[in-house]
C-alpha cells in the first residue's frame, strides 16, 4: 500500500486545513455557554464522514450531546472495525496562559515538532486524532482499499464522563456489533519510537465541601475560637498521604494489582530520560510513591490528587476573614481491579471520619470509570504493531498509560470486543493545558498508519 503515502503527501494541505476548521468550533462540553458550538461540531463531524464516503451517517440524539454514528459495510462476512473518538474538548482556561487564542489554530515549530504543530484546544485531544480516522477512511474508500466493514461512533461528552455514551451503547448493542474497537485518543513514546497503549487507569472524581461557621467571620474577632474550614480542609487533604506518599484511606490498596518483578523489568526497558523529563517541567526533582520509579508511579500505581481548591478571600489585597466554607475537587486514578464506585465509597467514609468536631463535611461524587488492561497477543494488537512497524521502521512498545478513557471498560463489557489504543500524541502536547498542540508529522503519520491496521487486521482475522 505505497499509495497511502503519496495520497497523504498530495492531500496534506487540505487535511490540515479541514482539521483547522474543526478546531475553530469551541466544543467545550463542560460549559453550557458553548452548547450550540458542541452541537455544531457534531454536524461538522457528520458532514466530514459523509464526504469521506460513509453510507449511513446519523446524528443520534441522547439525553446529553449527540453521538455521530456512521458506517460503511462492504461485506457482512468480513470483520468490522468500530472507531471511537470524541469531538468535545476541555475548557480552554486559564486563557491568559495561551500564546495564541485556543480556538484560532496556528501552526508553529517546536523542538519536538520540527515540521510544525497545530496549536489549538482539541488539536491532539481528540479532534486531531479522531480526524486522522476520517481521512484514513477517505483514502481507503476513494482508492478501493477498504478491506473490511467500518463503523464510527464519535461522542461529545468524553471530557465530562461519557454519560450519554453509556446510555447509547446499552441500547444499541446490535448496531454497534464489531470485531475490534479502534481508538486514537492516547499518546506514544516519541516520534521515533511508537508505542501502543495497553492499559488505562480508572478514575474516581469527587468534590468535597467543609463547612465551619454559618457565615464568614472577622478573623480577629473569631480567629482562634472556631474551626477555620480552609485550615481544616488543608489538614485533612494533607493527611491523605503518608510520609512515603502512600494513600492513607483504609482499604484503598486492597485490590491493587501488584506487578511481578519480571513485568516491572519489562516496563523499565521502554526508553525514558528522567533528566529530560525534569528539564521539560522545570523541576529539580520528581516526587511520588516510595518504592516506584516515575514510569510506574504514573501508570501502574493509583494516585490521589487535588485538582482545585478554593474558599475565602482570593481577590486583590488583603481581607481579614474566616470563610464559612472551603472546597476541593479531588481525582483518584485507579489501576485494574480497583472498582471506582467502591473507591468512591471508601474515600467518602474516610473523609467524613477524619473531620474534626467543629466542621461538617460533604462529599459529592462526580464521575468515574474502571481501568483497562489488554493483552498483546490479540489479533488487534498484532495488527497495530505490524502497521506501526511498517510506517515507523521499528516495532511498537506496549505501554500502560496513566490517563483514563472510562468508556473502554464498558465497551468490553457491553460489546464484548477488545479495544486497540493507537495513539499518536506526545505527552508533551499539553492536552488539557494552555498551548495544546498536535504535530503535523503525528497527524499525517497517523493517517498513513491507520489503513495498514485495517489491512492487517482483516488478513489476520481470516
Ligand atoms: N484522551 C484523554 C485520555 C488520555 C490521554 C489517555 C492521554 C491516555 C493518554 C481523555 O480525553 C481524557 O482526558 N480523559 C479524562 C477522563 C475523563 C473521564 C474526563 C482524563 O484522563 O482525565
Ligand atoms: Mn481524549
Ligand atoms: Mn481529554
Short mmCIF file of C-alpha atoms and ligand atoms in Angstrom, two decimals:
data_model
loop_
_atom_site.label_atom_id
_atom_site.label_comp_id
_atom_site.label_asym_id
_atom_site.label_seq_id
_atom_site.Cartn_x
_atom_site.Cartn_y
_atom_site.Cartn_z
CA UNK A 1 0.00 0.00 0.00
CA UNK A 2 2.58 2.52 -1.06
CA UNK A 3 -0.11 4.78 -2.41
CA UNK A 4 -1.34 5.89 1.03
CA UNK A 5 1.99 7.68 1.44
CA UNK A 6 1.57 9.56 -1.82
CA UNK A 7 -2.12 10.22 -1.13
CA UNK A 8 -1.21 11.86 2.18
CA UNK A 9 1.56 13.83 0.53
CA UNK A 10 -0.75 15.01 -2.19
CA UNK A 11 -3.63 16.00 0.10
CA UNK A 12 -1.86 17.05 3.28
CA UNK A 13 -2.59 20.73 2.94
CA UNK A 14 -6.32 20.09 2.60
CA UNK A 15 -6.27 17.62 5.52
CA UNK A 16 -4.62 20.22 7.74
CA UNK A 17 -7.00 22.97 6.65
CA UNK A 18 -10.03 20.80 7.30
CA UNK A 19 -8.76 19.99 10.78
CA UNK A 20 -8.15 23.67 11.42
CA UNK A 21 -11.78 24.44 10.53
CA UNK A 22 -12.95 21.80 13.02
CA UNK A 23 -10.68 23.22 15.72
CA UNK A 24 -12.21 26.66 15.30
CA UNK A 25 -15.51 25.49 16.79
CA UNK A 26 -15.23 25.70 20.60
CA UNK A 27 -16.90 22.41 21.55
CA UNK A 28 -16.38 22.69 25.30
CA UNK A 29 -18.72 20.10 26.81
CA UNK A 30 -18.21 21.17 30.42
CA UNK A 31 -19.55 24.69 29.95
CA UNK A 32 -23.21 25.20 28.93
CA UNK A 33 -22.24 28.53 27.34
CA UNK A 34 -20.76 26.52 24.45
CA UNK A 35 -23.77 24.22 23.96
CA UNK A 36 -24.54 25.41 20.42
CA UNK A 37 -20.88 25.05 19.41
CA UNK A 38 -20.82 21.48 20.66
CA UNK A 39 -23.88 20.70 18.54
CA UNK A 40 -22.37 22.49 15.53
CA UNK A 41 -19.25 20.37 15.90
CA UNK A 42 -21.34 17.19 15.78
CA UNK A 43 -22.82 18.46 12.49
CA UNK A 44 -19.36 19.20 11.12
CA UNK A 45 -18.15 15.71 12.05
CA UNK A 46 -21.22 14.22 10.38
CA UNK A 47 -20.51 16.15 7.19
CA UNK A 48 -16.88 15.03 7.21
CA UNK A 49 -17.89 11.36 7.49
CA UNK A 50 -20.32 11.75 4.62
CA UNK A 51 -17.65 13.38 2.50
CA UNK A 52 -15.22 10.58 3.37
CA UNK A 53 -17.62 8.00 1.90
CA UNK A 54 -19.64 6.59 4.77
CA UNK A 55 -23.11 5.38 3.85
CA UNK A 56 -25.30 5.75 6.88
CA UNK A 57 -24.31 8.81 8.80
CA UNK A 58 -26.60 9.98 11.57
CA UNK A 59 -26.72 12.33 14.46
CA UNK A 60 -28.04 10.22 17.33
CA UNK A 61 -29.78 12.24 19.99
CA UNK A 62 -29.12 11.30 23.59
CA UNK A 63 -30.10 12.80 26.94
CA UNK A 64 -26.92 14.88 26.53
CA UNK A 65 -24.86 15.85 23.49
CA UNK A 66 -25.42 13.88 20.28
CA UNK A 67 -23.35 10.95 19.11
CA UNK A 68 -22.27 10.92 15.50
CA UNK A 69 -22.68 7.45 14.09
CA UNK A 70 -21.62 6.26 10.65
CA UNK A 71 -20.97 3.04 8.85
CA UNK A 72 -19.73 1.54 5.65
CA UNK A 73 -20.46 -2.11 5.09
CA UNK A 74 -18.77 -3.84 2.19
CA UNK A 75 -19.48 -7.47 3.09
CA UNK A 76 -21.18 -8.77 6.22
CA UNK A 77 -18.83 -11.76 6.22
CA UNK A 78 -15.80 -9.55 6.67
CA UNK A 79 -14.68 -8.20 10.05
CA UNK A 80 -15.97 -4.88 11.36
CA UNK A 81 -13.81 -2.18 12.92
CA UNK A 82 -15.58 0.26 15.24
CA UNK A 83 -13.79 3.59 15.50
CA UNK A 84 -14.45 5.63 18.63
CA UNK A 85 -13.38 9.21 19.25
CA UNK A 86 -14.66 12.41 20.81
CA UNK A 87 -15.40 15.80 19.33
CA UNK A 88 -15.74 17.66 22.62
CA UNK A 89 -12.79 19.41 24.22
CA UNK A 90 -11.67 20.57 27.64
CA UNK A 91 -12.33 24.16 28.73
CA UNK A 92 -9.51 26.39 27.50
CA UNK A 93 -8.82 28.30 30.69
CA UNK A 94 -6.61 29.73 32.05
CA UNK A 95 -6.92 31.86 28.92
CA UNK A 96 -4.05 34.24 29.71
CA UNK A 97 -1.52 31.41 29.54
CA UNK A 98 -2.18 30.71 25.85
CA UNK A 99 0.34 32.20 23.43
CA UNK A 100 -2.37 32.29 20.77
CA UNK A 101 -6.17 32.08 21.20
CA UNK A 102 -7.30 28.46 21.82
CA UNK A 103 -9.88 28.47 19.02
CA UNK A 104 -7.79 30.28 16.42
CA UNK A 105 -5.44 27.49 15.35
CA UNK A 106 -1.89 28.40 14.32
CA UNK A 107 1.00 26.26 13.10
CA UNK A 108 4.32 26.72 14.87
CA UNK A 109 7.55 24.74 15.03
CA UNK A 110 8.73 23.33 18.35
CA UNK A 111 11.76 21.34 19.46
CA UNK A 112 9.82 18.07 19.35
CA UNK A 113 7.82 19.07 16.28
CA UNK A 114 10.34 20.48 13.79
CA UNK A 115 7.78 20.03 10.98
CA UNK A 116 5.36 22.21 12.90
CA UNK A 117 2.42 21.60 15.21
CA UNK A 118 -1.14 22.92 15.22
CA UNK A 119 -1.81 24.90 18.39
CA UNK A 120 -5.45 24.86 19.49
CA UNK A 121 -7.67 23.36 22.17
CA UNK A 122 -8.55 19.85 20.99
CA UNK A 123 -5.71 19.70 18.44
CA UNK A 124 -4.45 16.44 19.97
CA UNK A 125 -7.29 15.57 22.38
CA UNK A 126 -9.14 14.48 20.41
CA UNK A 127 -10.17 16.28 17.24
CA UNK A 128 -6.80 15.89 15.54
CA UNK A 129 -6.54 12.21 16.40
CA UNK A 130 -10.17 11.49 15.60
CA UNK A 131 -9.89 13.25 12.25
CA UNK A 132 -6.99 11.02 11.19
CA UNK A 133 -9.53 8.20 11.07
CA UNK A 134 -11.88 10.20 8.87
CA UNK A 135 -9.06 10.93 6.41
CA UNK A 136 -7.78 7.34 6.52
CA UNK A 137 -11.28 6.23 5.60
CA UNK A 138 -11.43 8.78 2.80
CA UNK A 139 -8.27 7.28 1.36
CA UNK A 140 -9.49 3.71 1.66
CA UNK A 141 -12.88 4.43 0.10
CA UNK A 142 -11.60 6.57 -2.77
CA UNK A 143 -8.89 4.09 -3.66
CA UNK A 144 -10.98 0.97 -3.14
CA UNK A 145 -8.65 -0.14 -0.38
CA UNK A 146 -11.20 -0.57 2.42
CA UNK A 147 -10.65 -4.25 3.29
CA UNK A 148 -13.46 -4.69 5.84
CA UNK A 149 -16.53 -3.02 7.32
CA UNK A 150 -16.26 0.07 9.43
CA UNK A 151 -18.42 1.88 11.96
CA UNK A 152 -17.76 5.25 13.56
CA UNK A 153 -19.06 6.42 16.91
CA UNK A 154 -17.88 9.91 17.82
CA UNK A 155 -19.21 11.35 21.05
CA UNK A 156 -19.42 14.82 22.56
CA UNK A 157 -19.22 14.16 26.30
CA UNK A 158 -15.93 12.33 26.80
CA UNK A 159 -14.38 15.16 28.78
CA UNK A 160 -17.31 15.17 31.20
CA UNK A 161 -17.64 11.45 31.84
CA UNK A 162 -19.36 9.95 28.74
CA UNK A 163 -22.72 9.57 30.46
CA UNK A 164 -24.80 9.52 27.30
CA UNK A 165 -22.41 7.16 25.57
CA UNK A 166 -23.05 4.53 28.24
CA UNK A 167 -26.75 5.06 27.67
CA UNK A 168 -26.29 4.76 23.89
CA UNK A 169 -24.11 1.64 23.99
CA UNK A 170 -26.53 -0.20 26.27
CA UNK A 171 -29.38 0.50 23.86
CA UNK A 172 -27.55 -0.21 20.59
CA UNK A 173 -25.59 -3.38 21.06
CA UNK A 174 -26.69 -4.88 17.74
CA UNK A 175 -25.96 -1.69 15.80
CA UNK A 176 -22.51 -1.42 17.37
CA UNK A 177 -21.56 -5.06 16.87
CA UNK A 178 -17.93 -5.26 15.85
CA UNK A 179 -14.79 -7.36 15.97
CA UNK A 180 -12.48 -4.73 17.35
CA UNK A 181 -12.69 -1.16 18.62
CA UNK A 182 -10.07 1.25 17.40
CA UNK A 183 -9.29 4.46 19.27
CA UNK A 184 -6.72 7.20 18.79
CA UNK A 185 -7.02 9.20 21.99
CA UNK A 186 -3.76 8.36 23.76
CA UNK A 187 -0.08 9.02 23.21
CA UNK A 188 3.11 7.35 22.10
CA UNK A 189 6.65 7.43 23.45
CA UNK A 190 8.17 9.64 20.75
CA UNK A 191 8.09 10.29 17.04
CA UNK A 192 10.98 7.84 16.68
CA UNK A 193 9.56 5.19 18.99
CA UNK A 194 5.91 4.29 18.55
CA UNK A 195 4.06 2.59 21.38
CA UNK A 196 0.65 1.02 21.82
CA UNK A 197 -1.29 1.76 24.98
CA UNK A 198 -2.16 -1.49 26.73
CA UNK A 199 -3.60 -0.03 29.89
CA UNK A 200 -5.62 2.92 31.10
CA UNK A 201 -6.21 3.95 34.67
CA UNK A 202 -9.64 4.10 36.20
CA UNK A 203 -10.93 7.24 37.83
CA UNK A 204 -12.95 8.41 40.78
CA UNK A 205 -13.63 12.14 40.86
CA UNK A 206 -15.16 13.78 43.91
CA UNK A 207 -15.81 17.24 45.26
CA UNK A 208 -15.60 17.95 48.98
CA UNK A 209 -17.12 20.77 50.96
CA UNK A 210 -16.10 21.67 54.50
CA UNK A 211 -18.43 23.97 56.42
CA UNK A 212 -17.48 25.74 59.63
CA UNK A 213 -19.49 28.68 60.97
CA UNK A 214 -22.75 29.57 59.27
CA UNK A 215 -21.31 32.81 57.82
CA UNK A 216 -17.97 34.41 57.01
CA UNK A 217 -16.45 35.88 60.16
CA UNK A 218 -13.99 38.60 61.15
CA UNK A 219 -10.71 36.72 61.53
CA UNK A 220 -9.71 38.85 64.51
CA UNK A 221 -12.93 38.67 66.48
CA UNK A 222 -13.44 34.94 65.90
CA UNK A 223 -9.97 33.70 64.84
CA UNK A 224 -8.63 31.02 67.14
CA UNK A 225 -12.02 30.26 68.65
CA UNK A 226 -13.76 28.47 65.77
CA UNK A 227 -12.65 25.91 63.22
CA UNK A 228 -11.43 27.59 60.03
CA UNK A 229 -12.74 25.34 57.22
CA UNK A 230 -9.80 26.19 54.96
CA UNK A 231 -7.24 25.28 57.64
CA UNK A 232 -9.16 22.08 58.33
CA UNK A 233 -9.53 21.15 54.69
CA UNK A 234 -5.80 21.65 54.10
CA UNK A 235 -5.02 19.43 57.09
CA UNK A 236 -7.47 16.74 56.01
CA UNK A 237 -6.09 16.69 52.49
CA UNK A 238 -2.50 16.57 53.74
CA UNK A 239 -3.36 13.53 55.85
CA UNK A 240 -4.47 11.56 52.78
CA UNK A 241 -0.81 10.69 52.02
CA UNK A 242 1.75 9.36 54.49
CA UNK A 243 5.49 10.11 54.55
CA UNK A 244 6.06 7.53 51.80
CA UNK A 245 3.37 9.07 49.66
CA UNK A 246 1.11 6.10 50.15
CA UNK A 247 -2.58 6.91 50.24
CA UNK A 248 -3.94 6.51 53.78
CA UNK A 249 -7.56 5.64 53.00
CA UNK A 250 -8.24 2.24 54.64
CA UNK A 251 -8.78 -0.45 52.02
CA UNK A 252 -7.59 1.74 49.15
CA UNK A 253 -4.87 -0.68 48.05
CA UNK A 254 -6.74 -3.91 48.77
CA UNK A 255 -7.43 -4.78 45.15
CA UNK A 256 -4.44 -3.13 43.52
CA UNK A 257 -2.70 -5.50 41.16
CA UNK A 258 0.98 -5.89 42.07
CA UNK A 259 3.12 -6.44 39.02
CA UNK A 260 5.75 -9.16 39.10
CA UNK A 261 9.44 -8.26 39.09
CA UNK A 262 9.59 -9.58 35.52
CA UNK A 263 6.75 -7.33 34.39
CA UNK A 264 8.37 -4.34 36.04
CA UNK A 265 11.69 -5.17 34.41
CA UNK A 266 9.93 -5.32 31.05
CA UNK A 267 8.39 -1.89 31.68
CA UNK A 268 11.77 -0.44 32.57
CA UNK A 269 13.01 -1.26 29.07
CA UNK A 270 10.90 1.46 27.48
CA UNK A 271 13.14 4.43 26.68
CA UNK A 272 12.77 7.19 29.25
CA UNK A 273 15.13 10.02 30.13
CA UNK A 274 14.49 11.28 33.64
CA UNK A 275 16.79 14.29 33.25
CA UNK A 276 14.96 15.38 30.16
CA UNK A 277 11.63 14.81 31.93
CA UNK A 278 12.66 17.08 34.80
CA UNK A 279 14.05 19.70 32.47
CA UNK A 280 10.89 19.80 30.38
CA UNK A 281 8.86 20.56 33.51
CA UNK A 282 11.43 22.83 35.20
CA UNK A 283 11.64 20.52 38.20
CA UNK A 284 14.69 20.00 40.39
CA UNK A 285 13.36 16.57 41.29
CA UNK A 286 10.46 14.22 40.72
CA UNK A 287 8.09 13.25 43.52
CA UNK A 288 5.91 10.29 44.29
CA UNK A 289 5.27 6.99 45.99
CA UNK A 290 8.29 5.38 47.62
CA UNK A 291 9.43 2.15 46.01
CA UNK A 292 8.35 3.02 42.47
CA UNK A 293 10.00 4.85 39.60
CA UNK A 294 8.38 7.65 37.62
CA UNK A 295 7.04 5.44 34.83
CA UNK A 296 5.42 3.17 37.40
CA UNK A 297 4.05 5.98 39.51
CA UNK A 298 2.19 7.37 36.54
CA UNK A 299 0.81 4.13 35.15
CA UNK A 300 0.58 1.02 37.34
CA UNK A 301 0.06 2.82 40.67
CA UNK A 302 -3.08 4.54 41.92
CA UNK A 303 -2.99 8.20 42.90
CA UNK A 304 -4.94 10.86 44.73
CA UNK A 305 -4.62 14.47 43.63
CA UNK A 306 -6.33 17.73 44.41
CA UNK A 307 -7.34 19.29 41.11
CA UNK A 308 -8.67 22.52 42.55
CA UNK A 309 -9.10 24.09 45.97
CA UNK A 310 -10.89 27.26 46.89
CA UNK A 311 -12.61 29.26 49.57
CA UNK A 312 -12.29 32.55 51.42
CA UNK A 313 -10.87 35.73 50.00
CA UNK A 314 -8.75 35.45 46.86
CA UNK A 315 -9.18 38.94 45.41
CA UNK A 316 -6.79 41.89 45.35
CA UNK A 317 -5.11 42.99 48.56
CA UNK A 318 -5.99 41.58 51.96
CA UNK A 319 -9.27 40.91 53.66
CA UNK A 320 -9.32 39.56 57.20
CA UNK A 321 -11.90 36.84 57.10
CA UNK A 322 -12.63 33.30 58.21
CA UNK A 323 -14.69 31.72 55.47
CA UNK A 324 -17.75 29.69 56.21
CA UNK A 325 -16.86 27.11 53.58
CA UNK A 326 -13.89 25.53 51.82
CA UNK A 327 -13.93 23.27 48.78
CA UNK A 328 -11.72 20.94 46.82
CA UNK A 329 -12.00 18.78 43.73
CA UNK A 330 -10.11 15.52 44.06
CA UNK A 331 -9.30 12.85 41.49
CA UNK A 332 -8.14 9.35 42.23
CA UNK A 333 -6.55 7.46 39.36
CA UNK A 334 -7.11 3.76 39.78
CA UNK A 335 -5.46 0.65 38.46
CA UNK A 336 -7.04 -2.55 37.18
CA UNK A 337 -9.21 -4.42 39.70
CA UNK A 338 -9.89 -1.34 41.81
CA UNK A 339 -13.59 -0.64 41.45
CA UNK A 340 -14.27 3.06 41.08
CA UNK A 341 -17.58 3.02 42.92
CA UNK A 342 -16.07 1.13 45.82
CA UNK A 343 -13.14 3.55 45.97
CA UNK A 344 -15.54 6.50 45.92
CA UNK A 345 -17.30 4.95 48.89
CA UNK A 346 -14.06 4.27 50.76
CA UNK A 347 -12.98 7.85 50.19
CA UNK A 348 -16.30 9.23 51.39
CA UNK A 349 -16.33 7.15 54.57
CA UNK A 350 -12.74 8.00 55.38
CA UNK A 351 -13.03 11.69 54.62
CA UNK A 352 -16.11 12.02 56.76
CA UNK A 353 -14.44 10.09 59.56
CA UNK A 354 -11.38 12.36 59.77
CA UNK A 355 -13.38 15.58 60.01
CA UNK A 356 -12.81 17.12 63.44
CA UNK A 357 -15.66 18.37 65.61
CA UNK A 358 -16.47 21.94 64.67
CA UNK A 359 -16.90 21.36 60.93
CA UNK A 360 -19.33 19.49 58.73
CA UNK A 361 -18.11 17.64 55.66
CA UNK A 362 -19.92 16.74 52.48
CA UNK A 363 -18.52 14.55 49.71
CA UNK A 364 -20.13 14.77 46.31
CA UNK A 365 -19.13 12.10 43.77
CA UNK A 366 -18.74 13.48 40.23
CA UNK A 367 -17.95 10.72 37.80
CA UNK A 368 -15.61 7.85 37.34
CA UNK A 369 -14.86 4.69 35.47
CA UNK A 370 -12.92 1.46 35.51
CA UNK A 371 -9.38 0.99 34.34
CA UNK A 372 -8.38 -1.25 31.47
CA UNK A 373 -5.61 -3.65 30.51
CA UNK A 374 -5.38 -5.55 27.29
CA UNK A 375 -3.12 -8.43 26.26
CA UNK A 376 -0.56 -8.07 23.48
CA UNK A 377 -1.24 -11.42 21.84
CA UNK A 378 -4.59 -10.43 20.34
CA UNK A 379 -5.03 -10.08 16.59
CA UNK A 380 -5.82 -6.41 17.08
CA UNK A 381 -2.59 -5.70 18.93
CA UNK A 382 -0.56 -7.68 16.44
CA UNK A 383 -2.15 -5.88 13.52
CA UNK A 384 -1.50 -2.50 15.10
CA UNK A 385 2.09 -3.42 15.80
CA UNK A 386 2.59 -4.52 12.21
CA UNK A 387 1.14 -1.25 10.98
CA UNK A 388 3.44 0.88 13.17
CA UNK A 389 6.44 -1.24 12.28
CA UNK A 390 5.83 -0.53 8.63
CA UNK A 391 5.36 3.24 8.89
CA UNK A 392 7.90 3.98 11.66
CA UNK A 393 10.50 1.37 10.79
CA UNK A 394 10.57 -0.04 14.34
CA UNK A 395 8.09 -2.17 16.29
CA UNK A 396 5.83 -0.50 18.83
CA UNK A 397 6.41 -0.92 22.55
CA UNK A 398 3.43 -1.79 24.78
CA UNK A 399 2.93 0.90 27.41
CA UNK A 400 0.40 1.39 30.18
CA UNK A 401 -0.87 4.92 30.27
CA UNK A 402 -1.80 6.98 33.28
CA UNK A 403 -4.79 8.60 31.61
CA UNK A 404 -8.36 7.37 31.62
CA UNK A 405 -10.92 6.59 28.96
CA UNK A 406 -13.59 5.06 31.18
CA UNK A 407 -15.78 4.01 28.29
CA UNK A 408 -13.23 1.42 27.12
CA UNK A 409 -14.03 -0.95 30.01
CA UNK A 410 -17.70 -0.50 29.28
CA UNK A 411 -17.18 -1.32 25.58
CA UNK A 412 -15.56 -4.60 26.53
CA UNK A 413 -18.40 -5.44 28.91
CA UNK A 414 -21.29 -4.46 26.63
CA UNK A 415 -19.91 -5.11 23.17
CA UNK A 416 -17.58 -7.99 24.09
CA UNK A 417 -14.87 -6.52 21.92
CA UNK A 418 -11.27 -5.57 22.66
CA UNK A 419 -10.09 -2.04 22.20
CA UNK A 420 -6.85 -1.19 20.43
CA UNK A 421 -5.45 2.17 21.52
CA UNK A 422 -3.42 3.52 18.60
CA UNK A 423 -2.44 6.90 19.97
CA UNK A 424 -0.25 9.34 18.06
CA UNK A 425 0.05 12.21 20.55
CA UNK A 426 3.05 13.02 22.72
CA UNK A 427 2.83 13.57 26.49
CA UNK A 428 4.36 16.98 25.86
CA UNK A 429 1.50 18.03 23.57
CA UNK A 430 -0.11 19.83 26.54
CA UNK A 431 -3.56 18.23 26.34
CA UNK A 432 -5.94 19.85 28.85
CA UNK A 433 -3.38 22.65 29.29
CA UNK A 434 -2.77 26.01 27.65
CA UNK A 435 -0.99 25.76 24.29
CA UNK A 436 -2.25 22.29 23.46
CA UNK A 437 -0.81 21.24 20.13
CA UNK A 438 -0.56 18.30 17.76
CA UNK A 439 2.38 17.62 15.47
CA UNK A 440 1.77 17.76 11.74
CA UNK A 441 4.10 14.77 11.48
CA UNK A 442 1.97 12.87 14.01
CA UNK A 443 -1.27 13.77 12.25
CA UNK A 444 -0.06 12.69 8.82
CA UNK A 445 1.77 9.61 10.08
CA UNK A 446 -1.42 8.56 11.82
CA UNK A 447 -3.39 8.82 8.59
CA UNK A 448 -0.72 6.71 6.94
CA UNK A 449 -0.67 4.04 9.65
CA UNK A 450 -4.41 3.52 10.18
CA UNK A 451 -5.21 1.89 6.79
CA UNK A 452 -2.45 -0.62 7.47
CA UNK A 453 -4.19 -1.60 10.67
CA UNK A 454 -7.37 -2.34 8.68
CA UNK A 455 -5.39 -4.33 6.17
CA UNK A 456 -3.52 -6.49 8.69
CA UNK A 457 -6.50 -6.90 10.99
CA UNK A 458 -8.57 -8.22 8.09
CA UNK A 459 -5.81 -10.51 6.87
CA UNK A 460 -5.09 -11.90 10.32
CA UNK A 461 -8.79 -12.45 11.06
CA UNK A 462 -9.14 -14.91 8.22
N1 LIG B 1 -7.67 11.36 25.78
C1 LIG B 1 -7.76 11.53 27.18
C2 LIG B 1 -7.19 10.38 27.98
C3 LIG B 1 -5.77 10.01 27.74
C4 LIG B 1 -4.83 10.92 27.28
C5 LIG B 1 -5.37 8.74 27.99
C6 LIG B 1 -3.52 10.54 27.07
C7 LIG B 1 -4.07 8.35 27.80
C8 LIG B 1 -3.15 9.25 27.32
C9 LIG B 1 -9.22 11.76 27.55
O1 LIG B 1 -9.82 12.73 26.73
C10 LIG B 1 -9.28 12.32 28.94
O2 LIG B 1 -8.87 13.44 29.13
N2 LIG B 1 -9.82 11.57 29.89
C11 LIG B 1 -10.03 12.08 31.19
C12 LIG B 1 -11.07 11.28 31.92
C13 LIG B 1 -12.48 11.73 31.67
C14 LIG B 1 -13.45 10.89 32.47
C15 LIG B 1 -12.68 13.19 31.95
C16 LIG B 1 -8.77 12.03 31.99
O3 LIG B 1 -7.94 11.12 31.80
O4 LIG B 1 -8.60 12.91 32.83
MN1 LIG B 2 -9.40 12.38 24.78
MN1 LIG B 3 -9.17 14.73 27.46
#
